[in-house]
PDB file of C-alpha atoms in Angstrom:
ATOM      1  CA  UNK A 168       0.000   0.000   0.000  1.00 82.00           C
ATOM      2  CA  UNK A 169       1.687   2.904  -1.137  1.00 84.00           C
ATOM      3  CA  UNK A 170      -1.039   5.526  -0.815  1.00 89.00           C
ATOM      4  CA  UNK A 171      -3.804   7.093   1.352  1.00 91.00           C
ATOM      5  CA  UNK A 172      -6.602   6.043  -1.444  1.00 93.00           C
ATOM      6  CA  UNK A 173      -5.648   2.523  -1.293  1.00 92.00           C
ATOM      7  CA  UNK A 174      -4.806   2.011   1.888  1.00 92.00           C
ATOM      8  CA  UNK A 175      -8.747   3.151   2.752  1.00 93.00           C
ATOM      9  CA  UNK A 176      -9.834   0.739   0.281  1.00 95.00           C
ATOM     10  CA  UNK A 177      -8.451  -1.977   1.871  1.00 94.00           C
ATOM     11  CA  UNK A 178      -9.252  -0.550   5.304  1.00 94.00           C
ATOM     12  CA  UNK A 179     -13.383  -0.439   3.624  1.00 94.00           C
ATOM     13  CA  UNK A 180     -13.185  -4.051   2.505  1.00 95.00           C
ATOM     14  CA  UNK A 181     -11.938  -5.525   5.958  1.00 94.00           C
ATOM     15  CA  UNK A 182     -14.419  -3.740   7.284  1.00 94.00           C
ATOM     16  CA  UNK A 183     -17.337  -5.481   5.520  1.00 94.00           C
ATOM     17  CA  UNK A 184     -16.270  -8.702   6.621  1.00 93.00           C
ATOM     18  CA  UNK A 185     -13.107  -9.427   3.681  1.00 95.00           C
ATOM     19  CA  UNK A 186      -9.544 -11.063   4.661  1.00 95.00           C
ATOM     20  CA  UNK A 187      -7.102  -8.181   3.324  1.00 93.00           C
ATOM     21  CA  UNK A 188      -3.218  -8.990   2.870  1.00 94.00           C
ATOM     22  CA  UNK A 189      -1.073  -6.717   1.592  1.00 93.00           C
ATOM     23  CA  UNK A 190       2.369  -5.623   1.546  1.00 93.00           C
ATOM     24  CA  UNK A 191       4.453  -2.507   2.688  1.00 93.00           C
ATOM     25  CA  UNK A 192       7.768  -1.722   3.271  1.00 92.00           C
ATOM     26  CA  UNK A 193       9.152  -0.931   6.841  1.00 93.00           C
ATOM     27  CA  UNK A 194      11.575  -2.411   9.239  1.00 93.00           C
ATOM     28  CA  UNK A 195       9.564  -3.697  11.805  1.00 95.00           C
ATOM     29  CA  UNK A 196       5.668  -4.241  12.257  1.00 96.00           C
ATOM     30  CA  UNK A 197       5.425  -1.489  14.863  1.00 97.00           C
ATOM     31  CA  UNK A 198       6.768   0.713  12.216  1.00 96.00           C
ATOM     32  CA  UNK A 199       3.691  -0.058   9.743  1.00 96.00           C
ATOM     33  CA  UNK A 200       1.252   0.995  12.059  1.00 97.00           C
ATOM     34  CA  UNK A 201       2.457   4.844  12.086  1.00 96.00           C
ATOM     35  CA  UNK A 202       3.651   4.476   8.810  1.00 96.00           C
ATOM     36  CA  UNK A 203      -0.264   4.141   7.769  1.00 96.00           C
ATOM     37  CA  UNK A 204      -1.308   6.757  10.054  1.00 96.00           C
ATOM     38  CA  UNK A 205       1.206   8.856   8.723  1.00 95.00           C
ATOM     39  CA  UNK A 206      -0.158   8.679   4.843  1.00 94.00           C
ATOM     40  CA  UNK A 207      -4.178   9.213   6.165  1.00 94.00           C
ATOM     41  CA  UNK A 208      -5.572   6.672   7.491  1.00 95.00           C
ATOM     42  CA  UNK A 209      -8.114   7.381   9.538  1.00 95.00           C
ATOM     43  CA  UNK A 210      -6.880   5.289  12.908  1.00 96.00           C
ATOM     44  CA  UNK A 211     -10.228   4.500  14.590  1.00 96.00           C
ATOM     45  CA  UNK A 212     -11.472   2.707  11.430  1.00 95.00           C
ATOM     46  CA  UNK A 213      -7.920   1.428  11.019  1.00 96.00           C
ATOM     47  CA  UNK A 214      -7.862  -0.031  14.454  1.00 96.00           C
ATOM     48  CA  UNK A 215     -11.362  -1.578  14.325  1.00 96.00           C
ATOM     49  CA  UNK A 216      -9.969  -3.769  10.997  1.00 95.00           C
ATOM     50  CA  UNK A 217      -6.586  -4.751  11.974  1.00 96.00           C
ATOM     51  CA  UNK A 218      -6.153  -8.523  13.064  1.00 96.00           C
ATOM     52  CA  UNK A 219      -2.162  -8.499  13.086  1.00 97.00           C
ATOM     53  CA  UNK A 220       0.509  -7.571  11.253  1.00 97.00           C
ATOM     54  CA  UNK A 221       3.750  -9.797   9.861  1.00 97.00           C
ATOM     55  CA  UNK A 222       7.494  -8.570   9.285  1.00 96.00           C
ATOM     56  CA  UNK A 223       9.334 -11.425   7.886  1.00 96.00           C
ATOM     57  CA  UNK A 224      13.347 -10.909   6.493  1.00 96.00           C
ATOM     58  CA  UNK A 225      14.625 -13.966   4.411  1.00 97.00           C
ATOM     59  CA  UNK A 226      18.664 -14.898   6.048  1.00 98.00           C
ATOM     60  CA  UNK A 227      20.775 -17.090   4.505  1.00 98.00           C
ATOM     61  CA  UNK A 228      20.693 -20.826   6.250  1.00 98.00           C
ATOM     62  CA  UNK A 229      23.701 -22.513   7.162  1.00 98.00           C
ATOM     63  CA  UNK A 230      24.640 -25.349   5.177  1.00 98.00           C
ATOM     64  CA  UNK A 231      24.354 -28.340   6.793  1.00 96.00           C
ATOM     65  CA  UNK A 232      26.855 -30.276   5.204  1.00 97.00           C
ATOM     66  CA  UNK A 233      29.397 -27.893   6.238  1.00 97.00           C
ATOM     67  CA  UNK A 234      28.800 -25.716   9.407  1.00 97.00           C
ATOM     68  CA  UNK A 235      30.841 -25.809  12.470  1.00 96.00           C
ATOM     69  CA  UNK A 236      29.276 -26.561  15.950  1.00 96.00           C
ATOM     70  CA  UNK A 237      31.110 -24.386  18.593  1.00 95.00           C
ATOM     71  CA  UNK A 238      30.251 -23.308  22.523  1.00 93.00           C
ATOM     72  CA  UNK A 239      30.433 -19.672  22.076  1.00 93.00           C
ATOM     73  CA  UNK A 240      33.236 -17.944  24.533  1.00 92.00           C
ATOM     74  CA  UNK A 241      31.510 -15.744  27.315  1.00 91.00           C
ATOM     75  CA  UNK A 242      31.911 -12.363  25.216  1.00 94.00           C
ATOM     76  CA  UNK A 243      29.771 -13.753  22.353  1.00 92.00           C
ATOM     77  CA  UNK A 244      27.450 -15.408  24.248  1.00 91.00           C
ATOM     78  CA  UNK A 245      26.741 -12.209  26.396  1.00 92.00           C
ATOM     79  CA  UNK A 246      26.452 -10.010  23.627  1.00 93.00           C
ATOM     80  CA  UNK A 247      24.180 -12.429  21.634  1.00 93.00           C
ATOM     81  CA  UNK A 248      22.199 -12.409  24.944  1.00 92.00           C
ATOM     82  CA  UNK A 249      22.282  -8.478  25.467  1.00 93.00           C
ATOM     83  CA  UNK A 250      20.915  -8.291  21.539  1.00 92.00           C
ATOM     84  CA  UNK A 251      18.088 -10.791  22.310  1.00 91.00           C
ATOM     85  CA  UNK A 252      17.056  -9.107  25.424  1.00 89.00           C
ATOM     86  CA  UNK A 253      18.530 -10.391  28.780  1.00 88.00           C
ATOM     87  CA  UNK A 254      15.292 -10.161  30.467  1.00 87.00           C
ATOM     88  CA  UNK A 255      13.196 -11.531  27.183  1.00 87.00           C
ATOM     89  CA  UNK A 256      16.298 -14.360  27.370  1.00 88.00           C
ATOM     90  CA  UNK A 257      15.786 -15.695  30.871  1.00 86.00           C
ATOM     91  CA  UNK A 258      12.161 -16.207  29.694  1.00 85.00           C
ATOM     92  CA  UNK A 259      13.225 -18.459  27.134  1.00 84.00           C
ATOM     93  CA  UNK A 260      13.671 -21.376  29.681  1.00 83.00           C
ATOM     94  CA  UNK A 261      17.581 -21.538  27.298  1.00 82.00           C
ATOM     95  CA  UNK A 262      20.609 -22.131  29.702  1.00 82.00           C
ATOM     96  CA  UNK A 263      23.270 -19.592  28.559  1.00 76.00           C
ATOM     97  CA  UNK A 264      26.867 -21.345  29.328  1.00 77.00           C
ATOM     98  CA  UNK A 265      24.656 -24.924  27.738  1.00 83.00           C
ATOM     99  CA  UNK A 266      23.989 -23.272  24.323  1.00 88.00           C
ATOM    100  CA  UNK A 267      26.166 -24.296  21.033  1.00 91.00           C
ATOM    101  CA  UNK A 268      25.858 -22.141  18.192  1.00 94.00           C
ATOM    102  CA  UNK A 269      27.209 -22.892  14.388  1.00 96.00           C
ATOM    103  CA  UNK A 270      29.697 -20.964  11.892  1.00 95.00           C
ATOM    104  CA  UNK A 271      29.649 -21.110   7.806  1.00 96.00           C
ATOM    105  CA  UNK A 272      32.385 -23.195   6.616  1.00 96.00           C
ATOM    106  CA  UNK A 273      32.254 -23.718   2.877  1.00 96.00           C
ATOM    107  CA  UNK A 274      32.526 -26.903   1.114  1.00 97.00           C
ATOM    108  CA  UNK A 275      31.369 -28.289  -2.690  1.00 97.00           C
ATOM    109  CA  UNK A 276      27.760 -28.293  -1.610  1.00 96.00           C
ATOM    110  CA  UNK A 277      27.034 -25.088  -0.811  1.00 97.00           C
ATOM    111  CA  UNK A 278      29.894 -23.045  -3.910  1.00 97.00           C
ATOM    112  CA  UNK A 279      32.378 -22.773  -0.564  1.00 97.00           C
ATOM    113  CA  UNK A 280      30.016 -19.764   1.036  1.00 97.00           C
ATOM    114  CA  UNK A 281      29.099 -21.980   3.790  1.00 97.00           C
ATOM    115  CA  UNK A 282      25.393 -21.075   3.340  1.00 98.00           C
ATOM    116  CA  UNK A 283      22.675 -23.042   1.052  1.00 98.00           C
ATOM    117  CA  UNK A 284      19.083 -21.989   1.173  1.00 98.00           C
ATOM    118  CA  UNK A 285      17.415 -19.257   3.148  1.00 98.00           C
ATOM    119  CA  UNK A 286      15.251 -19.085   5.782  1.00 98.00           C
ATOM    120  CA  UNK A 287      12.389 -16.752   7.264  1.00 98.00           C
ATOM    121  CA  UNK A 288      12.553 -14.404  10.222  1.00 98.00           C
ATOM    122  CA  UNK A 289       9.489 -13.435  11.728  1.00 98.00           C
ATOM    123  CA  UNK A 290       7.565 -10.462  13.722  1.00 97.00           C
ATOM    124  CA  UNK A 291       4.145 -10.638  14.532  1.00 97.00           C
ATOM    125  CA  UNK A 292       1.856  -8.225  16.059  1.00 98.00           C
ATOM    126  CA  UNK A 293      -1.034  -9.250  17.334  1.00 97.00           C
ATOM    127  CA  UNK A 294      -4.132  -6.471  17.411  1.00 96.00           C
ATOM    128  CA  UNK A 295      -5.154  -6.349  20.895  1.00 97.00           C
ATOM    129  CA  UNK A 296      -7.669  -3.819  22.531  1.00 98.00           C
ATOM    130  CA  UNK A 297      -4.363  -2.062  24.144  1.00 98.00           C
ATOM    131  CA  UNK A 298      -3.014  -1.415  20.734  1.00 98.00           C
ATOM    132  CA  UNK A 299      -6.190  -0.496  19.391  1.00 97.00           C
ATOM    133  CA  UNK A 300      -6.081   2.610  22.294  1.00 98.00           C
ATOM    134  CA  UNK A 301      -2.345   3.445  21.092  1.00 98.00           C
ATOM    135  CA  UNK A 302      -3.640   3.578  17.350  1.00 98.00           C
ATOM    136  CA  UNK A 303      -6.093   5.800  18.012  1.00 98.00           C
ATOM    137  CA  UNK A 304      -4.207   7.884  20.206  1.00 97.00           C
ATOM    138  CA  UNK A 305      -1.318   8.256  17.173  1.00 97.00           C
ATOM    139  CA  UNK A 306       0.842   6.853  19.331  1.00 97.00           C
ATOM    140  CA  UNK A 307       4.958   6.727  18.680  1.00 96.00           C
ATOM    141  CA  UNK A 308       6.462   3.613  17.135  1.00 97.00           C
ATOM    142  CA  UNK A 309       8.355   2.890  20.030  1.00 97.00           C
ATOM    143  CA  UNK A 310       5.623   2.947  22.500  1.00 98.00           C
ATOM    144  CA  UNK A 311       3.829   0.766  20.190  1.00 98.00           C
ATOM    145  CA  UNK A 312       6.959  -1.603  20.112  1.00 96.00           C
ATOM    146  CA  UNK A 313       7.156  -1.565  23.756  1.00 96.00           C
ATOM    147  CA  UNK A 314       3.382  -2.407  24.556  1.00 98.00           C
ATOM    148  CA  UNK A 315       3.784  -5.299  22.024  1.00 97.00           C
ATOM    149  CA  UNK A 316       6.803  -7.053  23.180  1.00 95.00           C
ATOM    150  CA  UNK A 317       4.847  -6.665  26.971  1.00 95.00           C
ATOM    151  CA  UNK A 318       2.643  -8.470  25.309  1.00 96.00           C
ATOM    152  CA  UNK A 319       4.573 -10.781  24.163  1.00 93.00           C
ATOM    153  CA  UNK A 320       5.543  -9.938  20.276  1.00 95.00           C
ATOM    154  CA  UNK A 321       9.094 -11.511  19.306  1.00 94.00           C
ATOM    155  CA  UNK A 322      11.117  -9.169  17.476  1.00 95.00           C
ATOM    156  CA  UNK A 323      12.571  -9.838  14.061  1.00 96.00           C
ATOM    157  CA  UNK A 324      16.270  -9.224  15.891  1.00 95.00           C
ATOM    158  CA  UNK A 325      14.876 -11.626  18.835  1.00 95.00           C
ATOM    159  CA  UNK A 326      13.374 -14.523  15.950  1.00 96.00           C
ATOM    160  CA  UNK A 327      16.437 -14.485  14.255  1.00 96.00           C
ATOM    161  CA  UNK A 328      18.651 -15.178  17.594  1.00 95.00           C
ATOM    162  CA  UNK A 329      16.237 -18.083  18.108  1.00 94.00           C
ATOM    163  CA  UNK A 330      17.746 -19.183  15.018  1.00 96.00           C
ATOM    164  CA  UNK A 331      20.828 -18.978  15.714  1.00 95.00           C
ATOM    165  CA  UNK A 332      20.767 -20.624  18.773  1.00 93.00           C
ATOM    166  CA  UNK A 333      18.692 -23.465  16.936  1.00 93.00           C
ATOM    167  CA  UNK A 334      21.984 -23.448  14.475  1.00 94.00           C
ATOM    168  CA  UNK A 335      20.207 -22.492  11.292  1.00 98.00           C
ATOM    169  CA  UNK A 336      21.795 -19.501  11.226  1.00 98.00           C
ATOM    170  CA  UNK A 337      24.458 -17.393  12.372  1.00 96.00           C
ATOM    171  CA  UNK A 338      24.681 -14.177  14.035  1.00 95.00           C
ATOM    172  CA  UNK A 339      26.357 -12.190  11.366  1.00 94.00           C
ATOM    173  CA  UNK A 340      23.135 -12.858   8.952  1.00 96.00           C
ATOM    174  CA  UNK A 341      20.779 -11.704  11.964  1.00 96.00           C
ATOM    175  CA  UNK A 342      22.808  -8.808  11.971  1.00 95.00           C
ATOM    176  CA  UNK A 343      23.163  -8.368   8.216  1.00 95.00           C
ATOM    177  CA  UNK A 344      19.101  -8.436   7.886  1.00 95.00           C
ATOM    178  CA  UNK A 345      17.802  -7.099  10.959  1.00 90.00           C
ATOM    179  CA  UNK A 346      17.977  -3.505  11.322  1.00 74.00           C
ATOM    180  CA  UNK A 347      18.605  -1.916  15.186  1.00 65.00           C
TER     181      UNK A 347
END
């Protein structure tokens, strides 16, 4: 949606009971709210029709022939842990000094880049009646970032690490894909 007219349209149509996907670009799903705002939307009837909203990022996945296993030294793992969210990490039930993470390598299979395929990397925000206040309201992006992770939104950043820590992926390609 790259303009006030159709943006309403669509805004009409879930209104009166239609499913409505469409696409817009922004780095996070908290961004999309205000950026809709921001071109006209009228954010009472915008609220009333939103059901979520999905950020996804495509990272390169780790070949599996190939990839290293390693137990990351306390510097990585703290930093990794300070990106994810040390508070939104001790909720994860993961044992820091337990995890093992993987490296690209490079061998025949994947042309020597040590990665071979891609995989998604998710946001999701959930409508809920508190975010339906903060859209009406105009509220800032960050605010609306903050009520949804309360709520319990994973961030693209925080998906990714999951990833990582699941060895699909490596921490440079989080990085690489996933804005701050």
């Amino acid at each position: 949606m790259r303009d006030e007219e159709t943006a309403s349209i669509a805004v009409e149509a879930s209104l009166t009971g239609h499913l409505v996907l469409s696409t817009l670009h922004t780095n996070s799903a908290p961004e999309t709210v205000t950026r809709l705002l921001e071109i006209g939307l009228d954010p009472f009837s915008f609220s009333d029709s939103l059901i979520c909203i999905v950020a996804q990022r495509l990272a390169r996945r780790l070949c599996e022939e190939c990839r290293e296993i390693y137990r990351p030294d306390r510097q990585e793992l703290a930093e990794i842990i300070a990106e994810y969210g040390e508070e939104q990490f001790a909720a994860t039930g993961l044992v820091g000094n337990e995890l093992v993470l993987a490296r690209a390598v490079g061998c025949p299979s994947c042309g020597q880049t040590g990665y071979r395929g891609r995989l998604g990397i998710h946001e999701v925000l959930e409508c809920t009646d508190s975010l339906r206040s903060l859209i009406k309201k105009r509220s800032e992006t960050e605010l609306i970032r903050r009520l949804a992770m309360d709520e319990g939104m994973t961030t693209l950043r925080q998906d990714g690490i999951l990833k990582v820590f699941q060895g699909l992926t490596d921490i440079h390609e989080v990085r690489k894909v996933c804005l701050k």
